[in-house]
GROMACS .gro file of C-alpha atoms in nm:
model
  410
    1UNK     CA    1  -5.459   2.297  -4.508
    2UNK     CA    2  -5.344   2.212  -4.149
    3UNK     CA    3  -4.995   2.118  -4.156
    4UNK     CA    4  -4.909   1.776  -3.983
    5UNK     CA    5  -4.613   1.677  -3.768
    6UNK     CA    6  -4.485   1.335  -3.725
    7UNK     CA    7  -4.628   1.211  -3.397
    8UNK     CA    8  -4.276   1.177  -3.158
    9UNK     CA    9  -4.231   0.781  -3.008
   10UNK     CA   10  -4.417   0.811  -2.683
   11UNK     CA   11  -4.157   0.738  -2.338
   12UNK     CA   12  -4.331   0.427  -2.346
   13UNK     CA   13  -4.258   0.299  -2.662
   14UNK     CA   14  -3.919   0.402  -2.623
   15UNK     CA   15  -3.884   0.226  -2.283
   16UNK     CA   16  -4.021  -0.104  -2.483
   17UNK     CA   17  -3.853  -0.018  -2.792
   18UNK     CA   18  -3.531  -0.033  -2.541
   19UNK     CA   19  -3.610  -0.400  -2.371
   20UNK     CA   20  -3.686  -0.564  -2.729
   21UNK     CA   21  -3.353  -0.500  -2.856
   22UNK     CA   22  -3.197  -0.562  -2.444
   23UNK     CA   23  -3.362  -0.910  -2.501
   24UNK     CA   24  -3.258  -0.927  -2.891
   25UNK     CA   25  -2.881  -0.907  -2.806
   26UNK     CA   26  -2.950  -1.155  -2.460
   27UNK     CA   27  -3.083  -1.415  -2.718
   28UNK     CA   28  -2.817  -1.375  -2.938
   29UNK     CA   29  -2.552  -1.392  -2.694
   30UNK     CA   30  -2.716  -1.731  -2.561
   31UNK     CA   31  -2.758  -1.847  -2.866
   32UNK     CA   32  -2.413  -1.773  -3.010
   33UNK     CA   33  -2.278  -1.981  -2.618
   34UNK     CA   34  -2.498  -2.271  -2.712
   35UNK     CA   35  -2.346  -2.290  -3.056
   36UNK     CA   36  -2.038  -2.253  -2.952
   37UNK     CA   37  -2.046  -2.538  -2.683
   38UNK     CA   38  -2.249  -2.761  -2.950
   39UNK     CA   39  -1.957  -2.712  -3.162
   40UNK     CA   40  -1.712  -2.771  -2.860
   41UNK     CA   41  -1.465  -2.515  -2.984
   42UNK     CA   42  -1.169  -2.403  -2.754
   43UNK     CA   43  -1.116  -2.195  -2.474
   44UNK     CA   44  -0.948  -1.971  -2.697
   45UNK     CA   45  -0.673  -1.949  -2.405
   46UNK     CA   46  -0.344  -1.787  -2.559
   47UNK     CA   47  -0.128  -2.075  -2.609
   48UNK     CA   48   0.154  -2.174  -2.393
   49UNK     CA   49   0.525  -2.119  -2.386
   50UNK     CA   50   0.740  -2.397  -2.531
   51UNK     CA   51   0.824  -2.620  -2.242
   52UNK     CA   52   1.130  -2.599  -2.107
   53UNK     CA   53   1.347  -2.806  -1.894
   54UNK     CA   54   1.633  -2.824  -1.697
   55UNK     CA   55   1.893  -3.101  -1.483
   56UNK     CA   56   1.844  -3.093  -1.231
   57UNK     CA   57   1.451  -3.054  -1.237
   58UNK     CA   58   1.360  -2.699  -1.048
   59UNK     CA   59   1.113  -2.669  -0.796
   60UNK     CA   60   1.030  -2.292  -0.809
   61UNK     CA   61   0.940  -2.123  -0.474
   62UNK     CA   62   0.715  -1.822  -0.512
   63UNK     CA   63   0.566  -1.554  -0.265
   64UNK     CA   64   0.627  -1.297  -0.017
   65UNK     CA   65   0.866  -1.235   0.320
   66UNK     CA   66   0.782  -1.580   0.435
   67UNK     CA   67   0.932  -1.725   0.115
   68UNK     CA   68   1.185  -1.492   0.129
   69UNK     CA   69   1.324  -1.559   0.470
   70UNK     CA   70   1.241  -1.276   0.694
   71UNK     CA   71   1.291  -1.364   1.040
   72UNK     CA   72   1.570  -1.638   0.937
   73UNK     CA   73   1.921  -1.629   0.978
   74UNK     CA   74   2.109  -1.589   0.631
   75UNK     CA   75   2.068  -1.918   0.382
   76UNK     CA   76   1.777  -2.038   0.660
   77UNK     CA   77   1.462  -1.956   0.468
   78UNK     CA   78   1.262  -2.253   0.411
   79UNK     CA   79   1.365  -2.303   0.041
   80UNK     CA   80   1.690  -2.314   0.141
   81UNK     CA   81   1.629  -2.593   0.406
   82UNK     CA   82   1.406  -2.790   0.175
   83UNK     CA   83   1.712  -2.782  -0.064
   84UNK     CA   84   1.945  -2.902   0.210
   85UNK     CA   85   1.679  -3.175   0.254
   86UNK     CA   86   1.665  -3.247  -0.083
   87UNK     CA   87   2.048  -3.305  -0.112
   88UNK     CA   88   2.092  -3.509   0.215
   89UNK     CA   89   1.816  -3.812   0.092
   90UNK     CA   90   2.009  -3.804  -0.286
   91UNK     CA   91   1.734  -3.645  -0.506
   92UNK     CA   92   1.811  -3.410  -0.746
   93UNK     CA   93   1.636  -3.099  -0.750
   94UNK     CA   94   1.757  -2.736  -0.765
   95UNK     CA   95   1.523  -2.497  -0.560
   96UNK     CA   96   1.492  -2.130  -0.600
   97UNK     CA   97   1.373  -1.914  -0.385
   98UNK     CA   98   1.205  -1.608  -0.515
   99UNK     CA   99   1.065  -1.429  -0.239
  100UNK     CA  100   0.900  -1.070  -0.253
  101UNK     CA  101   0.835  -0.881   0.070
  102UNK     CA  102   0.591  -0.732   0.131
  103UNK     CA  103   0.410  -0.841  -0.224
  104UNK     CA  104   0.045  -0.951  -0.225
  105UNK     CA  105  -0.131  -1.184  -0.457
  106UNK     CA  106  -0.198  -1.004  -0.755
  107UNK     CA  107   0.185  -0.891  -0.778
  108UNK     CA  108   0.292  -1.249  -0.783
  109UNK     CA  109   0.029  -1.327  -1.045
  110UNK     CA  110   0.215  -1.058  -1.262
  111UNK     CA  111   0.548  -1.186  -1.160
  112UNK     CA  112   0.489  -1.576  -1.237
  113UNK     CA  113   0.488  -1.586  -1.602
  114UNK     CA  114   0.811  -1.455  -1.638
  115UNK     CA  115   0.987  -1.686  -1.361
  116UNK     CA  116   0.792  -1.955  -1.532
  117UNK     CA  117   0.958  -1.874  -1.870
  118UNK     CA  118   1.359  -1.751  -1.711
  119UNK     CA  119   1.341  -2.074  -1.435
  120UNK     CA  120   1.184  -2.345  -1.612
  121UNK     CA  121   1.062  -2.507  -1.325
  122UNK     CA  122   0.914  -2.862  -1.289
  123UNK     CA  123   0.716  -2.830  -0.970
  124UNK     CA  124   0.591  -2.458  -0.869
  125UNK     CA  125   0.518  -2.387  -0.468
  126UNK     CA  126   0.295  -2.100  -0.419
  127UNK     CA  127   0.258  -1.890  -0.083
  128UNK     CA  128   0.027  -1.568  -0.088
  129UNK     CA  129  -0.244  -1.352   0.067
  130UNK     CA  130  -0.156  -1.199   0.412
  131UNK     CA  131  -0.024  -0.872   0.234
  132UNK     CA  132  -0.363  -0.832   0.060
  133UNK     CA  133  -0.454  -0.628   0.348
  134UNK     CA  134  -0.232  -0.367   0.259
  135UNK     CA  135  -0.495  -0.091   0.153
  136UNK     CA  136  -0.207   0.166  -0.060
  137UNK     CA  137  -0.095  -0.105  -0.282
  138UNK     CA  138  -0.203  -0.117  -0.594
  139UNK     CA  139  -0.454  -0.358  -0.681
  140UNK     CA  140  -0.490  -0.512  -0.387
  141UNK     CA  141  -0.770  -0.443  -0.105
  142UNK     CA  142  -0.947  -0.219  -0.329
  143UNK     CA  143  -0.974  -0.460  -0.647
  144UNK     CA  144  -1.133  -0.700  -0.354
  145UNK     CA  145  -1.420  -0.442  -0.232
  146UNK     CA  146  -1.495  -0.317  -0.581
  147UNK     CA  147  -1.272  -0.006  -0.607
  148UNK     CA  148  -1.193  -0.113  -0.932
  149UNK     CA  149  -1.418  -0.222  -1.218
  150UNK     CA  150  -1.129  -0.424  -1.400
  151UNK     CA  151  -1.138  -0.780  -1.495
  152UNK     CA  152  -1.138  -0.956  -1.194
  153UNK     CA  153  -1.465  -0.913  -1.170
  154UNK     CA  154  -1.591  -1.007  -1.518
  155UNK     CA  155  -1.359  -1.303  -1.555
  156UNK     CA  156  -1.460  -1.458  -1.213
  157UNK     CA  157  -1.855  -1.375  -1.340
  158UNK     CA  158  -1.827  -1.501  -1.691
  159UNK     CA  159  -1.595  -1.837  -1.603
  160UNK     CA  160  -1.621  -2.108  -1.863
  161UNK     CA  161  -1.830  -1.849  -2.139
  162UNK     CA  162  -1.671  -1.899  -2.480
  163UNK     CA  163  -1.815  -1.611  -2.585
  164UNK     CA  164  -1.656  -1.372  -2.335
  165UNK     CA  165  -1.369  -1.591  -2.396
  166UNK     CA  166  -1.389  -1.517  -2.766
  167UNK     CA  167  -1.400  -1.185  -2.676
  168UNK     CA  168  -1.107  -1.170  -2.475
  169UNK     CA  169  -0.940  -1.334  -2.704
  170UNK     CA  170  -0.993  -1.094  -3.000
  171UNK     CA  171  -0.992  -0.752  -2.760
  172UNK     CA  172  -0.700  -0.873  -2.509
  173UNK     CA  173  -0.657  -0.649  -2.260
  174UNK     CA  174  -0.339  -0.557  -2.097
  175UNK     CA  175  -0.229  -0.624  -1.732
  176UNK     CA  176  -0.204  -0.256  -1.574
  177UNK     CA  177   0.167  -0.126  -1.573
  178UNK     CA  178   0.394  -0.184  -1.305
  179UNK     CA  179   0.531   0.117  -1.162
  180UNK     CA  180   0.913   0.157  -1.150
  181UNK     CA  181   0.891   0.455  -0.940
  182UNK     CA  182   0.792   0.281  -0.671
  183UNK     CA  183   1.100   0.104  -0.616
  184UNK     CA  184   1.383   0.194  -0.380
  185UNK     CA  185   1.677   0.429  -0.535
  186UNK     CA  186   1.892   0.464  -0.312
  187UNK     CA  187   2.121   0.725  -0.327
  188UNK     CA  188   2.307   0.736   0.037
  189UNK     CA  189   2.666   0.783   0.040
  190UNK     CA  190   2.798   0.395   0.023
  191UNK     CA  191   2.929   0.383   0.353
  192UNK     CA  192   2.559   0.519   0.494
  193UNK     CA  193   2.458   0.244   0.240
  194UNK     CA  194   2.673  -0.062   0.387
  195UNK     CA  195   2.535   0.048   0.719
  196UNK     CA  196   2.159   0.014   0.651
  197UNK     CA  197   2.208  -0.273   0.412
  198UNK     CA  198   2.382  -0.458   0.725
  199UNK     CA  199   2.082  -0.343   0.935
  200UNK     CA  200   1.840  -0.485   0.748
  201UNK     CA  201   1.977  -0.802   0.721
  202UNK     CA  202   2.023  -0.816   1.136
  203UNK     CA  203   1.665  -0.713   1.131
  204UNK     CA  204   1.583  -1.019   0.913
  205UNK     CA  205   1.800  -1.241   1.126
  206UNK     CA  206   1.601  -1.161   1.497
  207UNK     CA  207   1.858  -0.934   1.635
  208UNK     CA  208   1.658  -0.627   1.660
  209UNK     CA  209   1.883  -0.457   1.920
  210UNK     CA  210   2.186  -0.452   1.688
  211UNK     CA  211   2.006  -0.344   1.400
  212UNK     CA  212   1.894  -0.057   1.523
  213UNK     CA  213   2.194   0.042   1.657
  214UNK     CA  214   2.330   0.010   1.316
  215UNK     CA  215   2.074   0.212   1.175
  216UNK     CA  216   2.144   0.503   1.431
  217UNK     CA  217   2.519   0.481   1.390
  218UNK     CA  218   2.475   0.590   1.014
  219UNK     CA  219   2.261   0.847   1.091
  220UNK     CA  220   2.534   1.000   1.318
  221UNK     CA  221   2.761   0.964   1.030
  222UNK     CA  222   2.462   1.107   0.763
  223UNK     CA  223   2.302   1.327   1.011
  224UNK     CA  224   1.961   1.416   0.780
  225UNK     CA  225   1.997   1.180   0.538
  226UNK     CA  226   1.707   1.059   0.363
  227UNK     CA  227   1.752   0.661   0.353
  228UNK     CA  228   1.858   0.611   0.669
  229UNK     CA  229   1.590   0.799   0.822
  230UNK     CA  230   1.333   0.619   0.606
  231UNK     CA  231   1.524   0.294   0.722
  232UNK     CA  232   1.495   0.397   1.063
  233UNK     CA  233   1.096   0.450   0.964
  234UNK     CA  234   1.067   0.129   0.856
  235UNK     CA  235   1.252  -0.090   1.159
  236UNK     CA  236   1.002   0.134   1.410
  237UNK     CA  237   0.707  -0.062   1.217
  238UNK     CA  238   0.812  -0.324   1.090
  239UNK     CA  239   1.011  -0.488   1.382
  240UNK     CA  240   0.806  -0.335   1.693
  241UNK     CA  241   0.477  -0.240   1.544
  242UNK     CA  242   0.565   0.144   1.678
  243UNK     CA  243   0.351   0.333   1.427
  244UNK     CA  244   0.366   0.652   1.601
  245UNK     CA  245   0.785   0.628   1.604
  246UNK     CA  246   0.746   0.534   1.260
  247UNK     CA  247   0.561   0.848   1.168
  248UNK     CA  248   0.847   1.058   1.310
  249UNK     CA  249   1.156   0.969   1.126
  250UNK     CA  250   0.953   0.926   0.814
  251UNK     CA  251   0.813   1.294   0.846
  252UNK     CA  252   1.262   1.428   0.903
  253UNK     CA  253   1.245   1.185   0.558
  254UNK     CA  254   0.975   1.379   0.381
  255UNK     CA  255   1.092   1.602   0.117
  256UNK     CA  256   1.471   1.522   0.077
  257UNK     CA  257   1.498   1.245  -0.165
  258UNK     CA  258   1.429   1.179  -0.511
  259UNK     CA  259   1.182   0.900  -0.414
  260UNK     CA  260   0.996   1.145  -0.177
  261UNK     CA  261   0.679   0.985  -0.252
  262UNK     CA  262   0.774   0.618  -0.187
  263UNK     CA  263   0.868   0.757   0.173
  264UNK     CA  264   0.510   0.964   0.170
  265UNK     CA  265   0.336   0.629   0.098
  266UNK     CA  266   0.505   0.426   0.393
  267UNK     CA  267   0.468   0.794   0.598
  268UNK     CA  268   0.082   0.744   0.481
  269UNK     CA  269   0.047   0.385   0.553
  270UNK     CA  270   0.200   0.461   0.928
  271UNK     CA  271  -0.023   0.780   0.990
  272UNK     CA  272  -0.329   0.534   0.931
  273UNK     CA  273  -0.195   0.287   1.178
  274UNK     CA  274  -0.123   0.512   1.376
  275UNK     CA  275  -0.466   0.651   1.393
  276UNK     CA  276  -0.433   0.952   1.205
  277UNK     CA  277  -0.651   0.964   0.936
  278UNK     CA  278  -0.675   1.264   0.833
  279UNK     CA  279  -0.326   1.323   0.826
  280UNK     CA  280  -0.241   1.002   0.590
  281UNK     CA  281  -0.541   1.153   0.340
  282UNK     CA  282  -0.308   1.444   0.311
  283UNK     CA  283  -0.023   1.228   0.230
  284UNK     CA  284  -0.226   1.062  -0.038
  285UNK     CA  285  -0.318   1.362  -0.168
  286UNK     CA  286   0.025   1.526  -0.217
  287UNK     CA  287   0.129   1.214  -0.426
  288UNK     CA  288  -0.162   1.242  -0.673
  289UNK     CA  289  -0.134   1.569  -0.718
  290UNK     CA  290   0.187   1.518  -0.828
  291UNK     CA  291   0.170   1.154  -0.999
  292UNK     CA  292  -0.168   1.114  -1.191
  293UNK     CA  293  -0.102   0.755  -1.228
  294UNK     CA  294  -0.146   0.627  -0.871
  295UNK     CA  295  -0.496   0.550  -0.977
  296UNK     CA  296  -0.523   0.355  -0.689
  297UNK     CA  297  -0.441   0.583  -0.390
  298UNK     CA  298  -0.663   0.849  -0.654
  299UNK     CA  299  -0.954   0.570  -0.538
  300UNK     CA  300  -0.898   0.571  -0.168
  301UNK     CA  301  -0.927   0.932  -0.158
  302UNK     CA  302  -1.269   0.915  -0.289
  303UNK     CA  303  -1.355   0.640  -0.084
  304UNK     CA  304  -1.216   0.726   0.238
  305UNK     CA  305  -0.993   0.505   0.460
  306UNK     CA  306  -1.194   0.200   0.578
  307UNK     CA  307  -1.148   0.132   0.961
  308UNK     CA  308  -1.134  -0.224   0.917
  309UNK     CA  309  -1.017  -0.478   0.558
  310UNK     CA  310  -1.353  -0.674   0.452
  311UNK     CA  311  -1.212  -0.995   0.522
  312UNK     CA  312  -1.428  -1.192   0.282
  313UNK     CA  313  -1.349  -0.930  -0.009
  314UNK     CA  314  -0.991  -1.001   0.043
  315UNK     CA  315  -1.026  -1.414   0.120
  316UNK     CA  316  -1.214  -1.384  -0.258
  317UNK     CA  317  -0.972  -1.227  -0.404
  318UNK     CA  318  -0.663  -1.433  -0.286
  319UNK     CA  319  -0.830  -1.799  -0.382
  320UNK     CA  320  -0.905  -1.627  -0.717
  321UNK     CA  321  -0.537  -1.547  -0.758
  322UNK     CA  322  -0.381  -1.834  -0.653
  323UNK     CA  323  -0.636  -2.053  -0.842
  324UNK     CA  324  -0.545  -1.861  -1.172
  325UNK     CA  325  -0.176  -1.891  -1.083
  326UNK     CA  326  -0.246  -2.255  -1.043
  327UNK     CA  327  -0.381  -2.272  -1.384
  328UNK     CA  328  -0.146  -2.130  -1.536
  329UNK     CA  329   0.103  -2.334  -1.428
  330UNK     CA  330  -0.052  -2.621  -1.513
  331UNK     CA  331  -0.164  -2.500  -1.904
  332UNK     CA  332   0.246  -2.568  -1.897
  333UNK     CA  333   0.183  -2.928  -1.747
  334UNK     CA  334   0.371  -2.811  -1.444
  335UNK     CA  335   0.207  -2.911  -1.105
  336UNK     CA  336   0.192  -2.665  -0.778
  337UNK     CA  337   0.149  -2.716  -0.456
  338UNK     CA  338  -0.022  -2.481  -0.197
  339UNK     CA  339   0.086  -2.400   0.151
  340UNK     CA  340  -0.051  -2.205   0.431
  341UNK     CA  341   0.091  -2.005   0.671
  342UNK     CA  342   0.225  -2.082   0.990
  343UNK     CA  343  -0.075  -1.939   1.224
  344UNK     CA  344  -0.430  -2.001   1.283
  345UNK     CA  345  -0.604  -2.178   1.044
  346UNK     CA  346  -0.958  -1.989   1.057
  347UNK     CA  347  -0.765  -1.682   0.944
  348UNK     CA  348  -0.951  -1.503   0.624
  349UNK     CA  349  -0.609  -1.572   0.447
  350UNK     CA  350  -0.540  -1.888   0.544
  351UNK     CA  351  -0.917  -2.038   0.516
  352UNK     CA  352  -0.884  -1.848   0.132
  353UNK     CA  353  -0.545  -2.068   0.056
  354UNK     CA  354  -0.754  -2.399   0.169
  355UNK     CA  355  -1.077  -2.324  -0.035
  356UNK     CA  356  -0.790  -2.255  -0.358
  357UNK     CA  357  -0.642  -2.586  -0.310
  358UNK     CA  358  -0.948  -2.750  -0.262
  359UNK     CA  359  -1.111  -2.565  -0.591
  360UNK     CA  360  -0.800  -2.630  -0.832
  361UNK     CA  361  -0.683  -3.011  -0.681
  362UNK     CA  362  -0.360  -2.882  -0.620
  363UNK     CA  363  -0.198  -3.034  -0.261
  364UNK     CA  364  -0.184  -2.873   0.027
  365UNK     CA  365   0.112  -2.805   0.251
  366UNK     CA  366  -0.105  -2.701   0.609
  367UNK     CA  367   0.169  -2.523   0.826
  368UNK     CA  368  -0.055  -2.345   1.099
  369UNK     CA  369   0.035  -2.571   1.360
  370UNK     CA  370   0.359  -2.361   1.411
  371UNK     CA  371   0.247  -2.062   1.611
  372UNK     CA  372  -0.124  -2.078   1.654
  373UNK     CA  373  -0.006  -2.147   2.011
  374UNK     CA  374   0.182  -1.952   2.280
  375UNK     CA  375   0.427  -2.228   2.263
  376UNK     CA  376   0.443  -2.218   1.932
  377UNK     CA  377   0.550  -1.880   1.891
  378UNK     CA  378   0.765  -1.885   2.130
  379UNK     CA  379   0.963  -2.190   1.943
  380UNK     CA  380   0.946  -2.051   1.597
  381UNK     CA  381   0.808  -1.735   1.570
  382UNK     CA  382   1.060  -1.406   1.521
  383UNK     CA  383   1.013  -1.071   1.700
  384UNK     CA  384   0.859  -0.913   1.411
  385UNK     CA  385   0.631  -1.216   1.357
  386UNK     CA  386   0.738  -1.397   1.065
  387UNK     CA  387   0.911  -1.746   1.134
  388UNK     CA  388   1.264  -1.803   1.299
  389UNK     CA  389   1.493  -2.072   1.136
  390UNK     CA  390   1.325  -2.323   1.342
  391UNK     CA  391   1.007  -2.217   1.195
  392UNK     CA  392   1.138  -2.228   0.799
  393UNK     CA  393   1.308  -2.582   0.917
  394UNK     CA  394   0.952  -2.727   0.989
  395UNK     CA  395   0.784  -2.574   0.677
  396UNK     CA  396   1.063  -2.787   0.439
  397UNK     CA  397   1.023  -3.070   0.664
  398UNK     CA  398   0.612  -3.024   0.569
  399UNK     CA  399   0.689  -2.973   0.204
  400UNK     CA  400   0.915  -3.238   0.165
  401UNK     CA  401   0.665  -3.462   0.301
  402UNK     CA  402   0.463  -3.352   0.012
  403UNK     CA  403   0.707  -3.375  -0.259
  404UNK     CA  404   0.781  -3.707  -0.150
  405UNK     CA  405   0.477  -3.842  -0.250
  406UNK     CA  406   0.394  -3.640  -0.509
  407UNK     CA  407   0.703  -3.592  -0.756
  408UNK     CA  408   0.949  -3.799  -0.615
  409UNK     CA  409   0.785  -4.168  -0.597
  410UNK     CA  410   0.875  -4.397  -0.900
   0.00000   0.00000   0.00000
């Protein structure tokens, strides 16, 4: 008697074995939305924070150097001139500034629920974007051209599902970790200390020559020492642009301090403007190989270092920010306002803030009339091109146009 096998599924009734039960779960799915909206359950959003309120009412200033007041003389940063505006025509309001250089949208996004739980604001201004372009931060230009696979993606493909909201809801996912290391330690003798702390704020103020001869008097004093020639680093790009400068005192830097690889990430991110490639790879390198968890410079490795940001990545990616930031401001019944930045308005960043205003209904505060000109530069722009004090003086005057209409009118 012949023995007899089983006969094996054929590849092709595998393959269509495969697509019954791909369209199985697709019905299901669409059938579980359907129900769902039939039933017209909840978002299943977390829900909010106790309001909270304080007298006077706070108008809550959030985003980057220009919020902060680079370019400005001390207490002339444009939330500091909208509050002098606000006390001179009698309303009550206490504005706070929190500024972040050098942070891009994402980072704020992370940062606003907690100011909106410690401040307690009653109106929320938001200005972000133009450091999105900054490819060795984490979560920025990458999460825009698909170097991550993270939830920015899905959320922005499944908006307004209530099944992937369901989802969410039971499986919540963490926001990634932010990483303490990368934040300035400074441990220069206090004098050296004074010296570039007093530099920087010159630099902030315009008056470039002074600061630098600050920062070179306390490396006479500290010959070698770390900070100060990572200051010195820092004033060569930041306030003239010099990349190749930069790339000099940050390489004397290299090696002597305990946050050696915050100075190889700024040596990194000045070897690639400086058109060294190759050279800021190696950089990136070194610091993986000895912190696993900068998953994100781990990514530019494999990817290479793009010549040029995709523009309309990164314009995505900061309406989709601010437009979440936006709503989740208002889940607290808090309004926000929008405002551009002070040059021309077809840039990718600026165009992004306009199209996240016009998406979420929030106002608009349009500010690119201040140095999309010659003339306008020369009146309110600083020398490392963020605004003057004139500059921050016009963008309160263009806020508290807004504000005027909007939360101040009986």
């Amino acid at each position: 008697m012949a023995l007899r096998f089983p006969r094996l599924p054929s590849a092709a009734t595998s393959a269509g074995a495969l697509a019954n039960c791909l369209l199985g779960l697709a019905a299901g799915l669409w059938i579980a939305e359907a129900l769902l909206r039939a039933l017209a359950l909840p978002q299943f959003e977390p829900a909010p924070s106790p309001p909270c309120v304080k007298d006077p009412p706070v108008i809550l200033c959030l985003g980057d150097s220009f919020t902060y007041g680079v370019g400005a003389a001390p207490g002339q940063s444009y939330p500091d001139r909208l509050q002098s505006l606000l006390d001179r025509s009698g309303k009550r309001f206490t504005v706070l500034r929190r500024g972040f250089p050098g942070e891009n949208s994402y980072g704020l996004r992370l940062k606003l629920a907690e100011a909106l739980d410690q401040d307690c604001p009653s109106q929320v201004v938001l200005l972000a974007g133009v450091n999105n372009t900054d490819l060795f931060r984490p979560n920025s230009y990458l999460r825009a051209n698909g170097g991550f696979r993270d939830r920015f993606q899905a959320d922005e493909f499944f908006a307004g599902s209530r099944v992937y909201a369901l989802l969410r809801a039971a499986f919540p996912v963490p926001p990634p970790p932010r990483r303490a290391s990368w934040e300035p330690k400074v441990p220069a003798p206090p004098a050296t200390l004074a010296r570039i702390q007093a530099a920087r704020a010159l630099q902030q103020a315009g008056r470039l020559a002074v600061a630098e001869a600050g920062l070179r008097r306390a490396l006479r004093e500290s010959p070698g020492d770390p900070e100060a020639l990572y200051a010195m680093g820092l004033f060569h790009i930041q306030a003239h642009g010099r990349a190749a400068d930069a790339v000099r005192w940050l390489s004397d830097a290299r090696g002597r301090s305990p946050e050696d690889l915050r100075i190889r990430l700024d040596l990194a991110r000045a070897l690639h403007r400086a058109g060294k490639p190759a050279e800021s790879l190696n950089e990136l390198r070194f610091i993986v190989g000895k912190d696993p968890g900068a998953a994100h410079l781990a990514v530019l490795l494999r990817r290479g270092l793009p010549e040029r940001p995709d523009e309309t990545g990164l314009g995505r990616m900061t309406a989709y920010d601010l437009e979440r930031m936006a709503a989740a401001a208002r889940r607290r019944k808090i309004p926000v306002i929008l405002m551009t930045y002070g040059d021309d308005p077809e840039t990718w960043y600026n165009r992004a803030i306009a199209d996240a205003a016009r998406r979420s209904g929030a106002p608009l505060v349009r500010n690119t009339d201040l140095t999309d000109t010659p003339e306008g530069r020369a009146k309110y722009a600083s020398a490392d091109g963020h605004l003057n004090s004139s500059g921050y003086s016009r963008v309160a005057e263009n806020l508290f146009r807004i504000l005027e209409t909007d939360i101040m009118t009986p």
